[in-house]
Each structure stands twice: as structure tokens, then as C-alpha cells.
């Protein structure tokens, strides 16, 4: 069996913070293990401080993990190369959150999309313009020749994000990392961009890691949703399953907090208030101090319960209830 | 009986360009806000919702300017007032919770200093009063009063937004404007803050103008919702009237564009085209180039807000049947 496209294991990043001579350790990501298959869309959700953007930076090799492995096609990339090679960058591309900041205002649309083709020597110079037009067409900027010579300022937010996606696709990557690709866009056009990503996955088989705090978007687009809290994986599940039957108490909190037409603010949130304990975190479950079903086992390392293929829950309360059920 | 607090009539607000031309960002908007009520203003970026609110409070910086109309707040004619009268009125009668509390708070002042400065500006010089009031306010928004000594950068995003809320409550004004106060926060923090806002509103009885682009959020928070498109109000109605998706085609489109987080497996759809360019708005109904129901007259006649049910007005002749 061929290895999955991306497998990260025990990925951790800690930063020293404050404290002068005895700095505290900020755990941005601790022991993340996750697999993304070819052509799969994996959404990473969690609140601020959950480590989702840190994970994106590590996949792009903008940040060196403190520990752990990144396997691309089974190849241990961190071991082989300290800094990301051009070959790695060609295979893993990024779509940034802010299409107003990620495009250079003095360069045309065509220039942005052509750069990766030139840098990675993908298309001979004479044919580049044709290839750029093709890419623009693929991301729905039609007719492409009306867009190729425009400057970012001439485009709307949605159109700019399409240019950013075309640029990311230019080197024909296997994995696209999209960090909140629609949060800066107007509500009425967000779906267009999500649907474009979905179409590109079908047409080109590109896998996507979608970083978002919008559970609704994750549910719509992703095959699987991974829930992070304070840098630790809490639950991974098929997207619809996670939205409908979240099993981890933190996933349940995220689902309960998502705004929904017809809902009210009256419903009590199923958690105590608190912040992710990233600095010198306590052992065991980081969510324990906010959790309503916390018990004494929660200070011990997180368990791993595989409830179904592709559905992993790391929660001691679940261990206890499974124990009870099996005793009955 | 609902008592009007804020009455806005035919308000137009715009931006004066270098060449003397004017971009009319808000055109002929009228609405009434009752005491203790929450009116949600919703629309995409550039629809004029912030311009409208900052214009009516006369806090819009040049080149922004009010072009016409009238605004009555708690019996005061805001557009006719002198600056000094207005200065006294602000914060005491209407306060603002801004979108980015980090930018709204002074990075070199403690929270205590923010409270004191505001009190001093309104003639209250006692340190004891400032200390007591500051502690009281922080407790109201679930922050430990020890943070009176904290600087803004020492607080998390959620705490900063709570501080901004506490400051807005300083004189318990009858009107609080919330300009996307939770957009920068994640859903869990957002929800706990909004729940607190609602509790405080029930206790203190202030009215809210709540600006957001998050229609789903307004459905849970607001009493009434006003939907704006390209500087014009397209629909105003009580929340219940929006449960079925509203009447205006643009409102329909907005609801259709929100993917459901839980429950039904509806496939969301976006509205075709892009938001109208406010500098050169389409003729007639500004939404007509993106509307699936548009007829020939839509590109010519400016639709008026027309009553289609009690408390429910819509600016679309097709849904109100007044195009004859």
C-alpha cells in the first residue's frame, strides 16, 4: 500500500516566552499526529491559540518543529533537509487569509501567477503567458485575457483571492494549505471561493488543508474535520459526523457556539469560561479546567478512542462511559 | 408602549473627493430605534452600515460629511447641535464599542487611566469614584478588578473587547452602538460576550445599534434587523419576519449564502456578481444587476421602502406588488 500524501506524527512546537533567565514554555502545538490522503480536504478548526496557524506554518516549512516528523509520500522531509527545498515548496502551496495583503500592488495579475512557473522552471518562457491564461480560466477569472494585465487594485476581494489560488496552483502542487481563505471576503461571495476549492480538488486531485474557525464552512467543504485545543488534537471525524454528533466536550462546545438562524443566545454554553493553557500547560487534557464532565483521570495523558474509521476522540470521559457500557 | 429613542429621517452621508465630487455612501435612510431595543444593521463591506452610524453620531472624520436628513436622539437634534453640546452628549447618551478594541484602547495607559480620563472629560474628578466605578464595571463584564492596573497588551483579545464594553457602559447611556464588536474573536468567546451584553441590556435597559455582516448572529441577538445594500436600506423587519429568509431578494441571497453549521444539509449558494461599487452605483434599484427577479423598471425606478406587513418594510416593488 502506498503511503498517504501527508502524515505528521508527534509534531510539537514550543517557544520560550517571558520570565527572563527562566523562560516559560509556550506550547503552540503538542504531539499532533494527523494523516491527509491524496485529494482529501482536511479542515483544522479551533479557537485562537489552538495552534491551527502554527500547523499551517509548519506544513509550509516556515517554522521548524521542536519535535516530530512530517512525512510527504512517506518521505521524512525534516530529516532529509533542514530548510525546505524548492522541490518541497513546489509540492506544498499556500493560500493566505488576506487577499489584500498577499498580492503585490505594483505587479499585475499575470506577474503573480507567472512567478512560480518561472521560479520552478515549469513552463518555458515563450509558453508562460498561455499557461497563466489557462490557470486564470480555471479559477473562474473569465475571460482570462481581460484579467491578466490588471493590477490587484482593480479587483474585488473575491477576484483577488482567485488570483492567489491560481498562483498557488501554478506549480501543480499536491497539497494546498488554505489559512482562513474566505474570512476576509463578503458573505455573499464566500461560497463561490469554497466551491472553487472543491472543484479544483475534483479536477486536479489536489489535497487541501483548510485552516478555519468557521465550522459551517468546514462542514461544507471538508471530508474530515480535526479539532485542536491548546495545540492538542481533541477529535478528528468525518465532517458531517462532527457537525451533527460531536463526541469530545470541546467539539460539542464549538458546535454549540456556532451561530444558527432560529437559535437564541439563551442556551447555556456547555463549558466553563477560560483560555487555552498554552504556557506551561498542565499534564493531561488542556480542556479539563473548562470541561463539564471532567474527572480525576483527566490529568493523565490523553487516550485515543477510534470510534469508526476516520473518527478519533481523545477524551477520558469517553473512556469512562465506554468502561461503564462494557461492564453492563 | 415602545418609546422612540433615536429617530433618523432621510439621512444621507457621503465622502467628499479631492475634485469636489461626492460619493454618496448612505442615501435617504430612515428608521426608528426604540428604548431598550436592539436593531441589527447588516450588509456586506461597503454597504454603508458603519458610515451610517458614525454619520448619525457625527463622529465621522473628514472627508466624511452628513449631506442631509435629520437625527433626533433622546430629544436632541444631533445634526443641529454645536460641538460642545455634542461633546457633553457623547458617551453619556450614546457610546460606541468599536470593532478592534486593541486600536481603540491607548497602549500606554492602564485600564484605570482609561476610566479616569473618561470621567474627567465629563466633569467627575474624584479618584475614589473612578476606582470604585472602574472595579464595578470590570466585574460587570466578568473581569477581575485587578486588571484596572493592566495595560491593553496584557489582556487577551476577548478581555480587551470586554474592557471596551465596560467603558461604553461607564455612564449607562440609553444608546450603545456596537460596531462589529466580536468579529475578531472566535465563536466561543464571541458567544460568552454577547450573552453578557444581553444580560446587561436587560438589567440596564439600553438600546443597541448592532453593526455586523453576520446575519446568523443577528437572528439570535436583535429585536429587529435592517438589511443594507450599496448605501440604501433594502428591508427592515422584526427578527421573526426573517426566519423564513426575509422578503427582499438580496436578503434571500444573504441567507442562502450562509452554510448551515448544524442540522439541515442545505447546499449554500452565493449571489452572482460582486457587491455594487458605491462610487458609481447602478441606476434604479442598486441590487438589480445581481437580482434574479429583476424586471426592466428595476434599472430605472428607485424603489421606496414599502410596508408589506406591520413593522415590516421592503424596498422592492416585485415583492410588495407596487410596481404597477
XYZ file of C-alpha atoms in Angstrom:
652
model
C 0.000 0.000 0.000
C 1.337 3.404 -0.905
C 1.859 5.842 1.962
C -0.620 8.693 2.470
C 0.195 12.053 0.901
C 0.874 13.719 4.233
C 1.423 12.193 7.612
C 2.601 14.247 10.560
C 3.452 12.478 13.769
C 4.047 13.865 17.227
C 4.575 17.311 15.830
C 5.381 19.822 18.569
C 6.468 23.438 18.688
C 7.401 25.265 21.847
C 8.503 28.856 22.183
C 10.310 30.466 25.095
C 8.307 33.320 26.467
C 8.901 35.928 29.177
C 10.430 35.139 32.536
C 13.953 36.442 31.831
C 16.509 33.827 32.856
C 13.884 31.182 33.477
C 11.655 31.476 30.424
C 8.276 29.826 30.377
C 7.471 27.379 27.624
C 4.636 28.253 25.289
C 3.334 25.079 23.697
C 1.872 26.166 20.369
C 1.432 22.609 19.190
C 1.967 19.442 21.194
C 2.210 15.973 19.765
C -0.043 16.398 16.738
C -0.500 13.249 14.665
C -2.646 13.555 11.557
C -2.946 11.999 8.110
C -4.132 13.648 4.902
C -4.746 11.473 1.855
C -4.332 12.417 -1.763
C -7.193 14.653 -2.871
C -8.588 14.848 0.641
C -9.834 18.058 2.232
C -8.959 18.199 5.932
C -10.286 21.121 7.944
C -8.460 22.197 11.081
C -10.760 24.032 13.474
C -10.230 25.538 16.898
C -10.275 28.898 18.629
C -7.473 31.462 18.742
C -4.439 29.862 20.340
C -5.392 26.358 19.296
C -2.286 26.020 17.127
C -4.006 25.804 13.772
C -1.977 28.566 12.116
C 1.222 27.192 13.666
C 0.405 23.901 11.995
C -0.016 25.664 8.644
C 3.329 27.403 9.041
C 4.991 24.094 9.764
C 3.498 22.413 6.732
C 4.904 25.256 4.658
C 8.220 24.836 6.482
C 8.194 28.460 7.570
C 8.621 27.225 11.105
C 10.851 24.422 12.325
C 9.083 21.994 14.670
C 10.709 21.345 18.055
C 9.957 17.652 17.691
C 8.100 15.280 15.413
C 8.020 14.210 11.811
C 6.470 15.419 8.580
C 6.159 12.622 6.020
C 5.280 13.613 2.479
C 4.628 10.460 0.450
C 6.341 8.560 3.254
C 9.476 10.643 2.876
C 10.728 12.154 6.148
C 11.292 15.692 4.886
C 12.628 17.174 8.126
C 15.347 14.555 8.317
C 16.449 14.981 4.747
C 16.602 18.748 4.607
C 16.881 21.380 7.306
C 15.361 24.073 5.163
C 12.612 23.363 2.682
C 13.927 22.562 -0.771
C 12.439 24.072 -3.883
C 11.052 20.642 -4.685
C 9.145 20.630 -1.401
C 7.785 24.130 -1.932
C 6.610 23.161 -5.390
C 4.502 20.396 -3.906
C 3.043 22.293 -0.951
C 1.493 25.674 -1.694
C -0.314 28.280 0.345
C -3.393 30.464 0.026
C -3.305 33.262 2.586
C -6.145 34.777 4.535
C -5.843 38.336 3.315
C -6.042 38.756 -0.479
C -5.410 42.487 0.011
C -2.066 41.826 1.652
C -0.877 38.736 -0.207
C -0.696 40.321 -3.666
C 1.898 42.958 -4.526
C 0.059 46.147 -5.509
C 2.620 47.133 -8.151
C 2.507 43.850 -10.058
C -0.140 42.627 -12.476
C -2.256 39.536 -12.038
C -0.230 37.853 -14.757
C 3.046 38.560 -12.982
C 1.819 36.954 -9.761
C 0.713 33.776 -11.462
C 3.746 33.603 -13.742
C 6.351 33.822 -10.958
C 6.003 30.251 -9.695
C 6.136 28.985 -13.294
C 9.446 30.790 -13.749
C 10.942 30.007 -10.349
C 10.244 26.301 -10.633
C 11.137 26.164 -14.370
C 7.796 24.600 -15.127
C 6.977 26.183 -18.465
C 9.422 27.674 -20.996
C 9.196 31.432 -21.137
C 7.515 31.546 -24.534
C 4.575 29.491 -23.318
C 4.129 31.043 -19.891
C 1.503 33.582 -20.837
C -0.669 30.873 -22.344
C -0.298 28.799 -19.181
C -1.200 31.786 -16.993
C -4.332 32.384 -19.072
C -5.257 28.743 -18.631
C -4.818 28.983 -14.844
C -6.879 32.166 -14.602
C -9.606 30.480 -16.582
C -9.525 27.519 -14.214
C -10.100 29.696 -11.174
C -13.043 31.373 -12.867
C -11.455 34.673 -13.897
C -13.044 34.716 -17.334
C -12.301 35.907 -19.933
C -8.751 35.420 -18.676
C -7.193 37.920 -21.088
C -9.320 40.647 -19.539
C -7.726 39.958 -16.140
C -4.128 39.088 -16.906
C -2.885 42.682 -17.186
C -4.938 44.100 -14.330
C -3.467 45.281 -11.051
C -4.751 43.963 -7.712
C -6.408 47.327 -7.028
C -8.716 46.762 -9.990
C -10.090 43.571 -8.494
C -12.626 42.787 -5.782
C -11.658 40.732 -2.733
C -13.120 37.562 -4.223
C -11.273 38.076 -7.504
C -8.016 38.697 -5.678
C -8.431 35.506 -3.734
C -8.919 33.702 -7.057
C -5.622 35.150 -8.259
C -3.968 33.906 -5.063
C -5.428 30.458 -5.688
C -4.252 30.474 -9.328
C -0.756 31.387 -8.134
C -0.783 28.553 -5.613
C -1.921 26.118 -8.291
C 0.668 27.201 -10.838
C 3.393 24.741 -9.723
C 0.756 21.971 -9.768
C 1.088 21.182 -6.036
C -0.144 18.045 -4.309
C -1.170 19.905 -1.200
C -2.754 23.312 -0.790
C -2.728 24.909 2.653
C -5.516 27.486 2.899
C -5.491 29.653 6.033
C -8.967 31.139 6.526
C -9.292 31.721 2.752
C -12.775 33.245 2.969
C -12.842 35.115 6.257
C -11.864 38.436 4.656
C -14.422 38.074 1.871
C -18.000 39.257 1.777
C -20.571 36.754 2.908
C -22.325 36.687 -0.451
C -19.229 35.531 -2.351
C -17.601 33.234 0.214
C -19.409 30.244 -1.170
C -18.002 30.914 -4.648
C -14.466 30.580 -3.330
C -15.265 27.483 -1.274
C -16.903 25.917 -4.292
C -13.887 26.774 -6.423
C -11.625 24.933 -3.968
C -13.969 21.972 -4.077
C -13.949 21.933 -7.871
C -10.147 22.148 -8.017
C -9.901 19.186 -5.690
C -12.117 17.161 -8.039
C -10.463 18.282 -11.246
C -6.849 18.236 -10.138
C -6.890 15.885 -7.186
C -5.095 18.413 -5.012
C -5.387 17.784 -1.278
C -6.341 20.771 0.878
C -5.644 21.575 4.500
C -8.255 24.174 5.369
C -7.498 26.223 8.474
C -10.659 27.882 9.749
C -12.714 28.766 12.766
C -15.874 28.642 10.697
C -17.362 25.260 11.465
C -20.071 25.758 8.856
C -17.535 26.275 6.068
C -15.511 23.308 7.297
C -18.575 21.136 7.303
C -19.496 22.192 3.811
C -16.089 21.741 2.198
C -14.072 19.199 4.147
C -14.052 15.420 4.192
C -12.703 15.351 7.720
C -12.553 17.934 10.484
C -9.771 17.935 13.067
C -10.471 19.846 16.277
C -7.484 21.375 18.093
C -7.395 22.912 21.545
C -4.284 24.482 23.091
C -2.125 22.738 20.492
C -3.512 19.275 21.097
C -5.731 17.174 18.896
C -9.104 16.587 20.551
C -11.103 14.859 17.836
C -10.940 14.000 14.136
C -14.114 12.894 12.423
C -15.882 12.843 9.070
C -17.111 16.437 8.621
C -20.824 15.777 8.770
C -20.441 13.448 11.737
C -18.510 16.067 13.662
C -21.103 18.766 12.966
C -24.036 16.522 13.854
C -22.647 14.270 16.591
C -19.539 15.823 18.125
C -18.172 13.465 20.783
C -15.429 15.434 22.513
C -16.759 18.019 25.026
C -14.702 20.710 23.276
C -16.112 19.805 19.859
C -19.551 19.981 21.457
C -18.737 23.467 22.705
C -17.646 24.615 19.222
C -20.817 23.264 17.641
C -22.978 24.832 20.356
C -21.287 28.206 19.913
C -21.734 28.375 16.130
C -24.452 30.923 15.315
C -27.526 29.453 13.720
C -30.691 31.071 12.389
C -33.529 30.186 14.721
C -31.196 29.730 17.669
C -31.105 32.006 20.686
C -28.393 33.322 22.945
C -30.291 31.927 25.923
C -28.800 28.459 25.711
C -26.016 27.999 28.252
C -22.666 27.114 26.622
C -21.560 23.615 27.644
C -18.261 24.719 29.247
C -16.759 26.917 31.899
C -15.112 30.132 30.676
C -11.355 30.023 30.233
C -8.433 30.333 27.882
C -6.316 27.620 26.264
C -3.465 26.858 28.733
C -0.611 27.217 26.230
C 2.011 28.477 28.688
C 3.481 25.737 30.898
C 0.397 23.600 30.306
C -0.799 21.140 32.937
C -0.332 17.449 32.175
C -3.246 15.612 30.614
C -6.169 17.225 28.864
C -5.804 21.002 28.281
C -9.587 21.395 28.230
C -10.026 19.823 31.673
C -10.374 23.088 33.597
C -13.272 24.189 31.373
C -14.880 20.798 30.896
C -18.218 19.927 32.493
C -17.553 16.180 32.563
C -14.025 16.425 33.969
C -12.867 13.737 36.396
C -9.687 12.534 38.079
C -8.255 10.685 35.048
C -8.111 13.942 33.046
C -4.655 14.836 34.399
C -3.180 11.720 32.769
C -2.108 11.587 29.110
C -4.908 11.721 26.568
C -6.358 8.383 25.455
C -7.098 7.583 21.801
C -10.505 6.124 21.057
C -11.144 5.112 17.467
C -14.939 5.045 17.228
C -15.101 4.331 13.490
C -12.687 4.524 10.567
C -11.545 8.147 10.427
C -13.162 9.052 13.758
C -10.742 9.512 16.656
C -11.682 11.023 20.007
C -9.178 11.815 22.746
C -11.228 12.121 25.923
C -11.118 10.420 29.306
C -14.832 10.933 29.899
C -15.424 8.783 26.848
C -13.134 6.088 28.303
C -15.225 6.106 31.471
C -18.541 5.812 29.650
C -17.164 3.071 27.392
C -15.997 1.237 30.521
C -19.465 1.515 32.058
C -21.122 0.246 28.899
C -18.849 -2.762 28.693
C -19.484 -3.609 32.353
C -23.220 -3.667 31.849
C -45.702 51.167 24.616
C -42.461 51.452 22.678
C -40.880 54.844 23.169
C -38.613 56.078 20.342
C -35.052 56.876 21.409
C -33.449 57.531 18.053
C -35.340 58.797 15.021
C -33.429 59.015 11.755
C -35.100 60.708 8.769
C -33.835 60.651 5.171
C -30.229 60.652 6.281
C -27.576 60.842 3.552
C -23.891 60.617 4.348
C -21.023 60.827 1.900
C -17.349 61.358 1.304
C -16.071 64.459 -0.455
C -13.440 63.626 -3.050
C -10.376 65.703 -3.877
C -12.026 67.051 -7.022
C -15.081 68.215 -5.083
C -17.327 65.364 -6.197
C -19.163 63.430 -3.518
C -19.500 59.691 -3.056
C -22.905 59.153 -1.513
C -22.174 56.168 0.718
C -25.513 56.333 2.544
C -28.680 57.517 0.794
C -32.008 58.552 2.292
C -32.102 56.250 5.262
C -34.944 56.447 7.766
C -35.513 54.299 10.817
C -36.561 54.484 14.441
C -34.894 52.779 17.372
C -36.994 52.319 20.499
C -35.682 52.345 24.047
C -34.271 49.026 25.166
C -34.432 47.583 21.677
C -31.668 46.031 19.547
C -31.622 46.995 15.890
C -29.145 44.968 13.889
C -27.677 46.618 10.801
C -26.431 44.073 8.359
C -24.851 44.127 4.930
C -21.609 43.441 3.075
C -18.444 45.528 3.241
C -19.005 48.902 1.665
C -22.781 48.854 2.073
C -22.567 51.925 4.284
C -23.585 50.443 7.624
C -20.640 51.922 9.535
C -20.830 55.215 7.618
C -24.494 55.471 8.559
C -23.865 55.017 12.262
C -20.777 57.208 12.516
C -22.539 59.808 10.389
C -25.605 59.962 12.591
C -23.494 60.315 15.732
C -21.403 62.949 13.915
C -18.200 61.099 14.684
C -17.272 60.710 11.042
C -13.877 62.198 10.258
C -13.348 64.365 7.168
C -13.711 63.837 4.229
C -16.884 62.172 5.514
C -19.859 64.505 5.822
C -23.572 64.365 6.525
C -25.298 65.501 3.326
C -28.856 65.800 4.552
C -31.651 64.487 6.721
C -32.311 64.692 10.439
C -31.331 62.718 13.532
C -33.163 63.038 16.848
C -31.548 61.270 19.801
C -33.342 61.379 23.135
C -34.944 64.688 22.172
C -31.746 66.285 20.863
C -31.381 67.309 17.234
C -27.882 65.912 16.670
C -27.268 67.495 13.285
C -28.138 70.993 14.568
C -26.084 70.778 17.772
C -22.917 72.707 18.479
C -19.708 70.769 19.035
C -19.587 71.459 22.776
C -23.159 70.291 23.325
C -22.400 67.239 21.280
C -19.259 66.533 23.279
C -21.256 66.506 26.516
C -23.880 64.273 24.964
C -21.438 61.696 23.665
C -20.663 58.789 25.954
C -23.424 59.964 28.348
C -26.252 59.477 25.889
C -24.604 57.327 23.243
C -21.401 55.313 23.409
C -19.584 53.092 20.944
C -17.996 49.671 21.286
C -15.563 49.565 18.360
C -14.542 46.608 16.240
C -10.928 46.454 17.288
C -10.550 47.142 20.993
C -6.773 46.944 20.645
C -6.805 50.010 18.422
C -9.430 51.777 20.499
C -7.523 51.490 23.770
C -4.434 53.585 24.355
C -1.432 51.236 24.552
C 0.463 53.394 27.070
C -2.427 53.847 29.509
C -3.731 51.378 32.067
C -7.392 50.416 32.104
C -7.713 52.555 35.256
C -6.428 55.580 33.326
C -8.980 54.968 30.566
C -11.767 55.046 33.135
C -10.381 58.159 34.848
C -9.801 60.096 31.630
C -13.346 59.490 30.515
C -14.798 60.520 33.887
C -12.638 63.655 33.996
C -13.763 64.615 30.487
C -17.313 64.624 31.809
C -16.594 66.569 34.997
C -16.017 63.809 37.535
C -12.608 64.348 39.138
C -12.669 62.096 42.213
C -10.100 59.306 42.214
C -12.246 57.286 44.601
C -15.207 57.431 42.267
C -13.012 56.354 39.352
C -11.597 53.451 41.345
C -14.972 52.269 42.562
C -16.708 52.704 39.211
C -13.838 51.038 37.344
C -13.926 47.969 39.587
C -17.699 47.791 39.327
C -17.608 47.943 35.543
C -14.922 45.303 35.155
C -16.904 42.972 37.388
C -19.959 43.569 35.212
C -18.076 42.198 32.212
C -16.512 39.269 34.127
C -13.013 40.696 34.511
C -11.147 40.677 37.815
C -10.770 44.309 39.010
C -7.010 43.717 39.487
C -6.834 44.356 35.747
C -7.533 48.048 36.355
C -3.744 48.184 36.657
C -3.182 46.271 33.387
C -2.170 47.717 30.062
C -4.180 46.742 26.978
C -1.420 44.488 25.623
C -1.531 42.404 28.798
C -5.101 41.351 28.073
C -6.385 38.762 25.608
C -8.492 39.837 22.618
C -11.676 38.791 24.373
C -10.740 40.682 27.550
C -9.913 43.841 25.586
C -13.309 43.681 23.938
C -14.901 43.297 27.393
C -12.978 46.363 28.591
C -14.273 48.346 25.598
C -17.765 47.239 26.555
C -17.201 48.225 30.189
C -16.041 51.697 29.123
C -19.112 52.112 26.915
C -21.261 51.382 29.980
C -19.488 53.992 32.129
C -22.407 56.458 32.188
C -25.052 53.839 31.451
C -26.178 55.625 28.266
C -29.567 54.846 26.734
C -27.890 54.018 23.403
C -24.840 51.855 22.737
C -23.505 51.400 19.226
C -21.728 48.096 18.660
C -19.574 48.149 15.527
C -18.761 44.505 14.808
C -17.623 44.124 18.423
C -16.936 40.412 18.164
C -15.813 39.941 14.562
C -12.176 39.495 15.570
C -12.997 36.884 18.208
C -13.623 33.189 17.889
C -17.115 31.796 18.259
C -16.863 30.587 21.842
C -15.584 33.901 23.218
C -17.998 35.805 20.968
C -20.911 33.932 22.380
C -19.998 34.405 26.019
C -19.556 38.164 25.479
C -22.853 38.517 23.638
C -24.687 36.616 26.347
C -23.277 39.074 28.881
C -24.277 42.024 26.670
C -27.822 40.752 26.578
C -27.957 40.295 30.354
C -26.652 43.824 30.882
C -29.161 45.148 28.400
C -31.998 43.510 30.334
C -30.663 44.947 33.585
C -29.754 48.457 32.418
C -32.273 48.886 29.628
C -30.040 50.447 26.958
C -30.882 50.249 23.268
C -28.328 48.883 20.810
C -27.459 49.574 17.218
C -25.512 46.472 16.318
C -23.469 46.543 13.109
C -22.347 43.230 11.658
C -22.166 41.238 8.468
C -23.140 38.110 10.363
C -26.843 37.655 9.706
C -26.988 34.371 11.631
C -25.673 36.138 14.721
C -28.245 38.941 14.434
C -31.016 36.382 14.241
C -30.111 35.398 17.787
C -29.326 38.819 19.196
C -31.514 41.501 17.618
C -35.110 42.613 18.087
C -35.270 43.998 14.561
C -32.902 43.768 11.601
C -32.199 46.313 8.889
C -30.502 44.989 5.763
C -28.486 47.478 3.726
C -27.171 47.215 0.204
C -24.945 49.782 -1.511
C -25.916 52.619 0.796
C -29.645 52.018 0.864
C -31.894 50.210 3.287
C -33.486 47.267 1.494
C -35.552 45.754 4.269
C -36.354 46.374 7.944
C -38.410 43.950 9.988
C -38.632 42.203 13.349
C -36.378 39.150 13.606
C -39.336 36.771 13.331
C -40.027 38.025 9.799
C -36.531 36.907 8.756
C -36.988 33.346 9.983
C -38.385 32.412 6.591
C -35.492 34.162 4.813
C -36.943 37.682 4.564
C -38.744 39.246 1.594
C -36.150 41.187 -0.389
C -34.238 39.150 -2.998
C -30.962 40.404 -1.510
C -31.948 39.202 1.970
C -32.841 35.832 0.430
C -29.430 35.732 -1.200
C -27.636 36.537 2.035
C -29.431 33.798 3.911
C -28.787 31.366 1.085
C -25.068 32.123 1.247
C -24.669 31.013 4.865
C -23.762 27.346 5.080
C -25.603 25.683 7.956
C -23.279 24.755 10.817
C -25.535 22.032 12.072
C -28.834 20.443 11.148
C -30.191 20.570 7.603
C -27.969 19.595 4.677
C -28.772 22.626 2.554
C -26.270 23.462 -0.165
C -25.429 27.147 0.165
C -25.489 29.375 -2.895
C -23.768 32.667 -3.450
C -25.221 35.790 -5.002
C -23.905 36.214 -8.527
C -21.676 39.164 -9.363
C -19.891 41.439 -6.942
C -21.088 43.992 -4.421
C -22.033 47.263 -6.118
C -19.383 49.958 -6.457
C -20.572 52.769 -4.221
C -18.641 55.357 -6.233
C -20.653 54.540 -9.341
C -23.769 52.752 -8.123
C -26.131 51.062 -10.595
C -29.218 53.081 -11.564
C -32.648 52.319 -10.153
C -32.544 49.537 -7.591
C -28.864 49.154 -6.796
C -29.241 45.417 -6.444
C -30.812 44.869 -9.872
C -27.654 43.706 -11.740
C -27.354 40.799 -9.285
C -31.056 40.079 -8.875
C -32.705 37.018 -10.427
C -36.139 38.632 -10.295
C -35.244 41.971 -11.852
C -37.594 43.412 -14.482
C -36.992 46.309 -16.874
C -38.243 49.027 -14.483
C -35.766 47.904 -11.767
C -32.925 49.590 -13.608
C -34.864 52.869 -13.789
C -37.006 53.409 -10.685
C -35.512 53.767 -7.228
C -37.670 51.501 -5.037
C -39.097 53.076 -1.885
C -39.344 51.219 1.415
C -42.928 49.976 1.374
C -44.878 48.418 4.190
C -45.772 44.816 3.413
C -46.764 43.766 6.930
C -46.983 45.554 10.292
C -43.442 46.728 11.180
C -42.070 45.140 8.015
C -40.894 47.348 5.152
C -39.171 46.248 1.953
C -37.700 48.270 -0.900
C -38.642 46.009 -3.776
C -41.701 46.611 -5.972
C -41.725 42.990 -7.059
C -42.259 41.531 -3.605
C -44.563 44.304 -2.393
C -46.595 44.308 -5.620
C -46.373 48.053 -6.133
C -44.640 48.108 -9.496
C -47.832 48.902 -11.418
